[in-house]
Amino acid sequence: MTESEGVEVKRLVYFLRRVLGNPVTRSVVKKLGSPKQITKLLGIYAGVEEPSNRRERFLSSMISKILSMSASKFGVSEESLRNGLRDAYMRRGVANVLLGIAYYGITRPQKLYAPFMVVWDFTKRCNLKCKHCYANASPFPAPDELTLDQKLEVLRQLDEAGVAALSFSGGEPLMSPDFWVVAREAAKTGMYVSVATNGTLIRPEVARRLKEIGVRYVEISLDSPNPEVHDSFRGIRGAWERAVQGIKNSKAAGLEVGIATTVTKINYKQLPDMIRLAKELRVDRFIAFNFIPTGRGKEIVEMDLSPKERYEVLDLLYSELSSGQLQAFSTSPLYAVVSLRGVDKGGKLAPTHFADLRIPEEYLSAGFALGEFLGGCGAGRIYCSIEHNGNIQPCVFLPIVVGNVLKDGFLNVWHNSELFNRLRDRDHYYCSFCPYRYICGGCRARAYAYYGDPLGPDPSCEFNEKLWEELVSSVKEEQIAVSH
């Protein structure tokens, strides 16, 4: 889709939220069936599926009326809408939104029937020794890593739940032979399949194979434009050169490519040069990852950014995003607030770290509503993680196990986890006083890492600068005590 068509679909989602607030409409959508059934009905509407019986023909006509009315309301051509929904990933996402509003009504931020995206830490094996690794990865597989059959069962449950996007991470997912089997099967379901990798193993033939099995996006870690800095942070000499070559190989194979940079005091002043390098390498996206002091990251907590430094980073990223030259995002939920302030000046809105849209002047009032709909931090709300052994967590950086896919059932955990349901209620966070609580919500992983409470304060926020100063002071006192 073109950018304008993407904006049209997002406007449509906003209007669907309003239309489906009607109890009668919500009841009708529930009767349409499971996520997979609704996805098929959307496919019939888009012209890529055929109805199998009279019931599907009738139900697809109902979906068609809702979508046609919504498109007409916003002056969107049905051709553009149908084109967007020809992508199975888009159909799965819209089906999830439809069911989320049908089951939960209109909420701020919006609750979904299933996570829009799941990050699967597929293996603990890794060929690097990164200082900040949340997974404490090693060269060896964990003894409780799932078998191939068990991994395929996890995938089956994600497919049935209607998950739209699946990202393979680790460890280093490309070190697992099972990755190639499971990723191929995931792509066949219509999920948007991506891989988060250190890039060092992506030789030309590996890049081509990724493309062939249906991987659509590769996100490669690169922490500095300086090879020595990157190699020191990643623990292996030559890692920078191999990662850059992995980026080039992925681009040559026709994959979408992003650079992921974990931002700390070591490298945040290098971000302008990192962005220049990203442009030179012609990547599609640049993502600045929040540093979270968890896993091995606990050992370098003093490398975390202050609130002032973080906002410098976010302002730089937003300036780059608005220029239109590079998709620049941050995993910090605060980025949604920074972007919202820029919308009034004709800039783009970045309500999550994987979506951006430019709001036309006549729809500026919808920008705030869209931000509240997507809602910043997605941990346990539009996103969750699965560990190498099937354990489910709110986020890869928030190591609280809420269940296991094989033992408890994925959708059962998603719907009934006490922690997940608490994370979806922004009125009972530490941030409940904040006017941006529905748009941002603070990073739940940072709250847990610093305070042991996933509903606690995010010390990186400008409103919590005093809390940050107290944390810095306490760390200094501990260091002095240890030295004596």
XYZ file of N, CA and C in Angstrom, residues 246-456:
633
model
N 25.370 -8.336 6.888
C 24.052 -8.969 6.972
C 22.951 -8.031 6.514
N 23.090 -6.746 6.839
C 22.123 -5.739 6.381
C 22.157 -5.648 4.860
N 23.342 -5.558 4.309
C 23.485 -5.451 2.851
C 22.932 -6.694 2.151
N 23.227 -7.853 2.708
C 22.739 -9.098 2.102
C 21.206 -9.178 2.148
N 20.631 -8.727 3.248
C 19.170 -8.763 3.390
C 18.502 -7.821 2.395
N 19.070 -6.631 2.238
C 18.528 -5.681 1.267
C 18.638 -6.241 -0.145
N 19.758 -6.860 -0.459
C 19.975 -7.419 -1.796
C 18.978 -8.538 -2.099
N 18.508 -9.227 -1.056
C 17.554 -10.323 -1.238
C 16.116 -9.822 -1.346
N 15.916 -8.521 -1.182
C 14.572 -7.964 -1.306
C 13.773 -7.945 -0.020
N 14.441 -8.109 1.113
C 13.768 -8.061 2.408
C 13.659 -6.620 2.899
N 12.613 -6.338 3.672
C 12.579 -5.076 4.403
C 13.537 -5.214 5.584
N 14.284 -4.153 5.842
C 15.338 -4.237 6.854
C 15.253 -3.042 7.795
N 15.416 -3.314 9.078
C 15.508 -2.263 10.077
C 16.776 -2.419 10.890
N 17.280 -1.296 11.389
C 18.395 -1.315 12.327
C 17.836 -1.049 13.718
N 18.215 -1.896 14.671
C 17.795 -1.724 16.066
C 19.011 -1.335 16.900
N 18.917 -0.200 17.578
C 20.014 0.294 18.407
C 19.547 0.422 19.848
N 20.206 -0.285 20.756
C 19.920 -0.125 22.176
C 20.652 1.113 22.658
N 19.888 2.108 23.099
C 20.465 3.417 23.403
C 20.867 3.509 24.870
N 22.136 3.834 25.095
C 22.680 4.020 26.440
C 23.565 5.267 26.438
N 24.144 5.573 27.596
C 25.058 6.713 27.672
C 26.287 6.509 26.780
N 26.567 5.252 26.453
C 27.734 4.956 25.615
C 27.554 5.500 24.202
N 26.329 5.423 23.687
C 26.159 5.695 22.253
C 25.119 6.746 21.896
N 24.418 7.345 22.877
C 23.296 8.195 22.477
C 23.738 9.441 21.719
N 24.959 9.914 21.983
C 25.468 11.074 21.242
C 25.863 10.700 19.811
N 25.943 9.399 19.534
C 26.312 8.929 18.190
C 25.098 8.709 17.295
N 23.882 8.938 17.819
C 22.682 8.630 17.043
C 22.592 9.389 15.714
N 22.979 10.677 15.633
C 22.949 11.325 14.314
C 23.800 10.590 13.280
N 24.971 10.100 13.724
C 25.819 9.334 12.802
C 25.220 7.966 12.502
N 24.525 7.376 13.491
C 23.858 6.094 13.251
C 22.765 6.252 12.202
N 22.027 7.341 12.294
C 20.949 7.583 11.335
C 21.513 7.814 9.940
N 22.640 8.533 9.874
C 23.289 8.719 8.562
C 23.724 7.381 7.978
N 24.271 6.517 8.849
C 24.691 5.185 8.386
C 23.474 4.387 7.918
N 22.369 4.483 8.644
C 21.145 3.773 8.258
C 20.692 4.196 6.866
N 20.778 5.481 6.580
C 20.391 5.981 5.267
C 21.356 5.486 4.188
N 22.647 5.478 4.521
C 23.640 4.989 3.556
C 23.399 3.524 3.214
N 22.982 2.757 4.211
C 22.711 1.333 4.001
C 21.317 1.094 3.410
N 20.553 2.187 3.274
C 19.225 2.166 2.643
C 18.246 1.239 3.377
N 18.336 1.258 4.709
C 17.389 0.448 5.476
C 16.027 1.132 5.461
N 15.004 0.369 5.793
C 13.637 0.872 5.754
C 13.221 1.515 7.066
N 13.909 1.160 8.141
C 13.456 1.596 9.461
C 14.630 1.652 10.427
N 14.578 2.624 11.339
C 15.564 2.723 12.414
C 14.804 2.756 13.734
N 15.157 1.873 14.663
C 14.448 1.782 15.944
C 15.438 1.913 17.093
N 15.191 2.905 17.938
C 15.993 3.090 19.145
C 15.312 2.338 20.287
N 15.966 1.307 20.768
C 15.386 0.494 21.834
C 15.663 1.115 23.201
N 14.621 1.133 24.020
C 14.773 1.482 25.424
C 15.761 0.515 26.068
N 16.749 1.027 26.792
C 17.584 0.133 27.584
C 16.807 -0.237 28.846
N 16.704 -1.540 29.108
C 16.007 -2.041 30.302
C 17.010 -2.811 31.150
N 17.232 -2.413 32.392
C 18.205 -3.130 33.228
C 17.644 -4.454 33.747
N 17.560 -5.420 32.855
C 17.121 -6.762 33.220
C 18.081 -7.759 32.585
N 18.091 -9.007 33.046
C 19.072 -9.963 32.537
C 20.477 -9.458 32.829
N 21.385 -9.568 31.830
C 22.745 -9.053 32.021
C 22.766 -7.536 32.105
N 21.677 -6.886 31.656
C 21.600 -5.435 31.711
C 21.647 -4.874 33.119
N 21.341 -5.706 34.138
C 21.416 -5.249 35.520
C 22.835 -4.833 35.902
N 23.809 -5.409 35.216
C 25.204 -5.143 35.555
C 25.703 -3.812 35.014
N 24.921 -3.176 34.129
C 25.352 -1.896 33.557
C 24.256 -0.843 33.709
N 23.557 -0.891 34.854
C 22.427 0.013 35.077
C 22.838 1.474 34.990
N 24.107 1.766 35.320
C 24.570 3.157 35.287
C 24.639 3.709 33.868
N 24.477 2.852 32.860
C 24.502 3.288 31.465
C 23.142 3.793 30.977
N 22.132 3.722 31.825
C 20.798 4.162 31.423
C 20.760 5.680 31.240
N 19.870 6.134 30.360
C 19.725 7.559 30.082
C 18.889 8.255 31.153
N 19.175 9.512 31.388
C 18.325 10.340 32.230
C 17.098 10.755 31.424
N 16.043 11.244 32.078
C 14.879 11.722 31.319
C 15.249 12.776 30.283
N 16.127 13.708 30.632
C 16.527 14.760 29.694
C 17.223 14.164 28.475
N 18.134 13.218 28.707
C 18.843 12.581 27.598
C 17.879 11.791 26.717
N 16.919 11.136 27.341
C 15.960 10.332 26.572
C 15.127 11.233 25.656
N 14.703 12.375 26.173
C 13.904 13.272 25.341
C 14.734 13.862 24.202
N 16.020 14.057 24.413
C 16.900 14.476 23.315
C 16.857 13.440 22.195
N 16.921 12.182 22.580
C 16.878 11.087 21.605
C 15.537 11.061 20.882
N 14.459 11.164 21.642
C 13.123 11.077 21.044
C 12.844 12.253 20.120
N 13.312 13.435 20.497
C 13.131 14.604 19.625
C 13.896 14.426 18.319
N 15.096 13.881 18.405
C 15.889 13.621 17.200
C 15.175 12.624 16.294
N 14.671 11.546 16.875
C 13.973 10.525 16.095
C 12.726 11.099 15.438
N 11.995 11.896 16.199
C 10.759 12.446 15.646
C 11.039 13.424 14.505
N 12.089 14.192 14.649
C 12.481 15.097 13.562
C 12.790 14.309 12.299
N 13.449 13.179 12.475
C 13.793 12.327 11.329
C 12.541 11.694 10.738
N 11.631 11.229 11.600
C 10.389 10.620 11.142
C 9.567 11.609 10.326
N 9.457 12.831 10.817
C 8.638 13.840 10.152
C 9.241 14.303 8.834
N 10.564 14.160 8.681
C 11.207 14.567 7.430
C 10.811 13.659 6.276
N 10.351 12.450 6.615
C 9.936 11.510 5.582
C 11.062 10.742 4.929
N 12.288 10.957 5.386
C 13.433 10.282 4.765
C 13.690 8.892 5.344
N 13.224 8.680 6.577
C 13.481 7.395 7.225
C 12.411 7.155 8.282
N 11.897 5.930 8.355
C 10.986 5.564 9.434
C 11.818 5.412 10.698
N 11.654 6.345 11.622
C 12.450 6.349 12.850
C 11.526 6.197 14.043
N 11.741 5.162 14.845
C 10.870 4.860 15.969
C 11.679 4.628 17.235
N 10.959 4.569 18.339
C 11.549 4.181 19.613
C 10.595 3.227 20.306
N 11.132 2.279 21.067
C 10.280 1.397 21.853
C 9.809 2.079 23.134
N 10.298 3.282 23.390
C 9.827 4.040 24.546
C 8.406 4.535 24.297
N 7.447 4.232 25.192
C 6.081 4.737 25.009
C 6.013 6.261 25.004
N 7.024 6.910 25.578
C 7.063 8.371 25.603
C 7.130 8.958 24.193
N 7.542 8.150 23.239
C 7.628 8.627 21.849
C 6.255 9.037 21.326
N 5.209 8.361 21.815
C 3.850 8.719 21.402
C 3.510 10.133 21.845
N 3.969 10.521 23.044
C 3.706 11.867 23.557
C 4.472 12.898 22.744
N 5.743 12.606 22.467
C 6.563 13.512 21.664
C 5.936 13.720 20.288
N 5.476 12.634 19.679
C 4.892 12.745 18.343
C 3.547 13.461 18.378
N 2.776 13.249 19.440
C 1.481 13.914 19.548
C 1.656 15.429 19.589
N 2.692 15.882 20.267
C 2.960 17.319 20.329
C 3.337 17.874 18.959
N 3.915 17.015 18.123
C 4.315 17.454 16.790
C 3.200 17.420 15.772
N 2.120 16.677 16.073
C 1.018 16.557 15.129
C 0.393 17.911 14.841
N 0.315 18.765 15.871
C -0.279 20.088 15.693
C 0.500 20.938 14.685
N 1.741 20.561 14.438
C 2.567 21.300 13.483
C 2.614 20.595 12.128
N 1.698 19.639 11.943
C 1.637 18.930 10.666
C 2.549 17.726 10.594
N 3.077 17.290 11.760
C 3.970 16.137 11.770
C 3.210 14.833 11.813
N 3.951 13.736 11.989
C 3.343 12.409 12.040
C 3.064 12.005 13.476
N 2.093 11.112 13.626
C 1.781 10.533 14.919
C 2.391 9.138 14.973
N 3.112 8.845 16.062
C 3.717 7.523 16.241
C 3.195 6.925 17.543
N 1.957 6.412 17.531
C 1.349 5.921 18.757
C 1.925 4.607 19.256
N 2.679 3.900 18.447
C 3.406 2.712 18.888
C 4.751 2.713 18.181
N 5.628 1.762 18.556
C 6.945 1.753 17.916
C 6.941 1.004 16.585
N 5.741 0.586 16.109
C 5.707 -0.056 14.793
C 4.682 0.583 13.870
N 4.203 1.794 14.185
C 3.227 2.433 13.307
C 3.392 3.941 13.333
N 3.200 4.555 12.187
C 3.177 6.009 12.127
C 2.155 6.424 11.090
N 1.603 7.598 11.252
C 0.678 8.113 10.258
C 0.701 9.630 10.295
N 0.527 10.235 9.138
C 0.433 11.685 9.056
C -1.048 12.051 9.092
N -1.428 12.911 10.018
C -2.829 13.277 10.205
C -3.142 14.520 9.369
N -4.054 14.435 8.388
C -4.466 15.619 7.642
C -5.078 16.650 8.589
N -5.013 17.926 8.209
C -5.462 19.002 9.088
C -6.894 18.799 9.562
N -7.776 18.337 8.649
C -9.179 18.187 9.030
C -9.402 17.044 10.006
N -8.362 16.209 10.233
C -8.514 15.072 11.145
C -7.592 15.178 12.362
N -7.057 16.380 12.623
C -6.151 16.519 13.758
C -6.814 16.106 15.069
N -8.103 16.385 15.199
C -8.804 16.018 16.423
C -8.842 14.503 16.614
N -8.712 13.760 15.520
C -8.712 12.299 15.610
C -7.359 11.761 16.053
N -6.313 12.596 15.965
C -4.980 12.138 16.336
C -4.910 11.672 17.771
N -5.489 12.462 18.683
C -5.491 12.094 20.097
C -6.260 10.796 20.304
N -7.411 10.657 19.621
C -8.225 9.446 19.759
C -7.488 8.225 19.232
N -6.783 8.394 18.110
C -6.014 7.275 17.565
C -4.883 6.880 18.505
N -4.251 7.900 19.100
C -3.193 7.615 20.060
C -3.721 6.841 21.249
N -4.903 7.234 21.731
C -5.508 6.525 22.859
C -5.949 5.121 22.459
N -6.327 4.944 21.210
C -6.751 3.629 20.715
C -5.582 2.646 20.759
N -4.402 3.073 20.256
C -3.242 2.185 20.199
C -2.505 2.141 21.532
N -2.409 3.289 22.198
C -2.092 3.306 23.614
C -0.681 3.075 24.088
N 0.359 3.457 23.342
C 1.716 3.408 23.876
C 2.165 2.005 24.238
N 2.583 1.812 25.494
C 3.114 0.512 25.920
C 2.087 -0.587 25.683
N 2.492 -1.598 24.930
C 1.569 -2.661 24.557
C 1.697 -3.921 25.377
N 2.570 -3.917 26.397
C 2.828 -5.134 27.169
C 1.549 -5.703 27.763
N 1.203 -6.934 27.372
C 0.026 -7.599 27.899
C -1.278 -7.066 27.357
N -1.220 -6.163 26.358
C -2.443 -5.540 25.855
C -2.578 -5.705 24.340
N -1.585 -5.291 23.565
C -1.593 -5.579 22.129
C -0.390 -6.441 21.740
N 0.354 -6.835 22.751
C 1.604 -7.553 22.499
C 1.943 -8.392 23.716
N 2.611 -9.539 23.487
C 3.197 -10.296 24.588
C 4.361 -11.105 24.032
N 5.059 -11.795 24.912
C 6.196 -12.606 24.465
C 6.020 -14.053 24.905
N 6.668 -14.933 24.149
C 6.716 -16.357 24.487
C 8.178 -16.752 24.602
N 8.519 -17.469 25.658
C 9.888 -17.882 25.888
C 10.205 -19.193 25.155
N 11.446 -19.585 25.187
C 11.934 -20.794 24.501
C 11.216 -22.054 24.964
N 10.665 -22.005 26.194
C 10.006 -23.181 26.772
C 8.481 -23.075 26.757
N 7.957 -22.067 26.072
C 6.508 -21.899 25.976
C 5.908 -21.002 27.035
N 6.722 -20.510 27.968
C 6.208 -19.596 28.981
C 5.787 -18.271 28.341
N 4.718 -17.685 28.875
C 4.168 -16.436 28.345
C 4.488 -15.303 29.308
N 4.991 -14.190 28.784
C 5.302 -13.004 29.567
C 4.643 -11.782 28.923
N 4.435 -10.706 29.683
C 3.872 -9.496 29.076
C 4.780 -8.895 28.008
N 6.090 -9.066 28.169
C 7.074 -8.440 27.283
C 8.395 -9.172 27.473
N 9.231 -9.189 26.453
C 10.528 -9.863 26.579
C 11.379 -9.234 27.680
N 11.142 -7.941 27.954
C 11.919 -7.230 28.969
C 11.243 -7.238 30.340
N 10.079 -7.901 30.434
C 9.324 -7.927 31.687
C 9.160 -9.386 32.114
N 10.167 -9.925 32.809
C 10.236 -11.374 33.059
C 9.322 -11.859 34.178
N 8.011 -11.736 33.947
C 7.024 -12.297 34.858
C 6.222 -13.339 34.076
N 6.320 -14.591 34.466
C 5.624 -15.660 33.759
C 4.158 -15.685 34.199
N 3.258 -15.605 33.224
C 1.816 -15.602 33.546
C 1.127 -16.891 33.120
N 1.873 -17.784 32.496
C 1.290 -19.048 32.057
C 2.188 -19.694 31.023
N 1.745 -20.835 30.515
C 2.513 -21.565 29.514
C 1.566 -21.982 28.392
N 2.011 -21.798 27.153
C 1.150 -22.076 25.999
C 0.664 -23.517 26.012
N 1.564 -24.453 26.241
C 1.213 -25.868 26.143
C 0.409 -26.351 27.346
N 0.709 -25.823 28.513
C 0.033 -26.289 29.725
C -1.299 -25.578 29.957
N -1.368 -24.299 29.618
C -2.532 -23.491 29.983
C -3.368 -23.033 28.796
N -2.809 -23.092 27.584
C -3.514 -22.599 26.405
C -3.261 -21.117 26.209
N -2.823 -20.746 25.004
C -2.424 -19.359 24.772
C -3.575 -18.384 24.952
N -4.699 -18.643 24.293
C -5.813 -17.696 24.338
C -6.421 -17.633 25.740
N -6.420 -18.750 26.445
C -6.906 -18.761 27.823
C -6.081 -17.818 28.689
N -4.775 -17.891 28.553
C -3.897 -17.007 29.331
C -4.111 -15.553 28.921
N -4.215 -15.298 27.615
C -4.389 -13.927 27.136
C -5.671 -13.302 27.708
N -6.736 -14.086 27.762
C -8.011 -13.545 28.231
C -8.116 -13.486 29.750
N -7.451 -14.383 30.461
C -7.731 -14.545 31.885
C -6.578 -14.234 32.830
N -5.399 -13.934 32.320
C -4.282 -13.605 33.205
C -4.612 -12.365 34.039
N -4.451 -12.477 35.331
C -4.716 -11.338 36.223
C -3.783 -10.170 35.900
N -2.497 -10.463 35.679
C -1.551 -9.380 35.376
C -1.875 -8.719 34.057
N -2.184 -9.506 33.018
C -2.531 -8.916 31.730
C -3.722 -7.968 31.869
N -4.722 -8.398 32.613
C -5.912 -7.563 32.767
C -5.622 -6.303 33.569
N -4.707 -6.393 34.513
C -4.309 -5.193 35.263
C -3.513 -4.242 34.364
N -2.679 -4.787 33.495
C -1.899 -3.939 32.593
C -2.792 -3.198 31.596
N -3.983 -3.723 31.335
C -4.901 -3.099 30.381
C -5.741 -1.978 31.016
N -5.595 -1.792 32.315
C -6.392 -0.796 33.034
C -5.490 0.361 33.446
N -5.409 1.383 32.613
C -4.503 2.501 32.862
C -4.970 3.420 33.994
N -6.193 3.248 34.459
C -6.692 4.117 35.530
C -6.203 3.677 36.906
N -5.481 2.552 36.956
C -4.980 2.072 38.246
C -3.473 1.816 38.198
N -2.791 2.572 37.341
C -1.325 2.588 37.315
C -0.839 3.696 38.254
N 0.463 3.721 38.465
C 1.082 4.901 39.077
C 0.801 6.124 38.208
N 0.717 5.896 36.877
C 0.541 6.990 35.913
C -0.904 7.486 35.818
N -1.792 7.042 36.706
C -3.210 7.362 36.535
C -3.506 8.858 36.595
N -2.585 9.646 37.164
C -2.777 11.098 37.236
C -2.435 11.793 35.927
N -1.756 11.098 35.020
C -1.169 11.740 33.847
C -2.186 11.883 32.711
N -2.257 13.060 32.058
C -3.195 13.223 30.946
C -2.837 12.367 29.731
N -1.605 11.856 29.703
C -1.152 11.025 28.583
C -1.188 9.532 28.912
N -1.883 9.164 29.985
C -1.796 7.768 30.436
C -2.341 6.775 29.412
N -3.346 7.164 28.636
C -3.898 6.243 27.641
C -3.039 6.184 26.387
N -2.310 7.243 26.110
C -1.486 7.319 24.896
C -0.101 6.726 25.124
N 0.387 6.853 26.357
C 1.748 6.414 26.680
C 1.709 5.256 27.679
N 1.361 5.559 28.910
C 1.274 4.518 29.936
C 2.585 4.173 30.594
N 3.686 4.795 30.109
C 4.987 4.468 30.685
C 5.437 3.076 30.314
N 6.735 2.837 30.362
C 7.286 1.514 30.048
C 7.129 0.620 31.266
N 6.300 -0.409 31.127
C 6.032 -1.313 32.247
C 7.259 -2.126 32.629
N 8.107 -2.408 31.649
C 9.324 -3.175 31.936
C 10.291 -2.350 32.782
N 10.388 -1.050 32.507
C 11.272 -0.190 33.298
C 10.727 -0.034 34.717
N 9.412 0.067 34.837
C 8.815 0.162 36.169
C 9.157 -1.081 36.996
N 9.069 -2.246 36.362
C 9.366 -3.495 37.073
C 10.859 -3.615 37.389
N 11.693 -3.220 36.427
C 13.140 -3.339 36.627
C 13.630 -2.460 37.772
N 13.066 -1.271 37.900
C 13.538 -0.334 38.920
C 12.794 -0.436 40.247
N 11.508 -0.799 40.205
C 10.706 -0.773 41.432
C 10.078 -2.119 41.784
N 10.266 -3.132 40.936
C 9.686 -4.433 41.218
C 8.179 -4.454 41.090
N 7.608 -3.429 40.439
C 6.159 -3.312 40.297
C 5.828 -2.952 38.855
N 5.200 -3.864 38.096
C 4.906 -3.566 36.692
C 3.890 -2.443 36.511
N 3.201 -2.050 37.585
C 2.255 -0.933 37.511
C 2.836 0.337 38.127
N 4.110 0.307 38.458
C 4.767 1.434 39.114
C 5.188 2.519 38.145
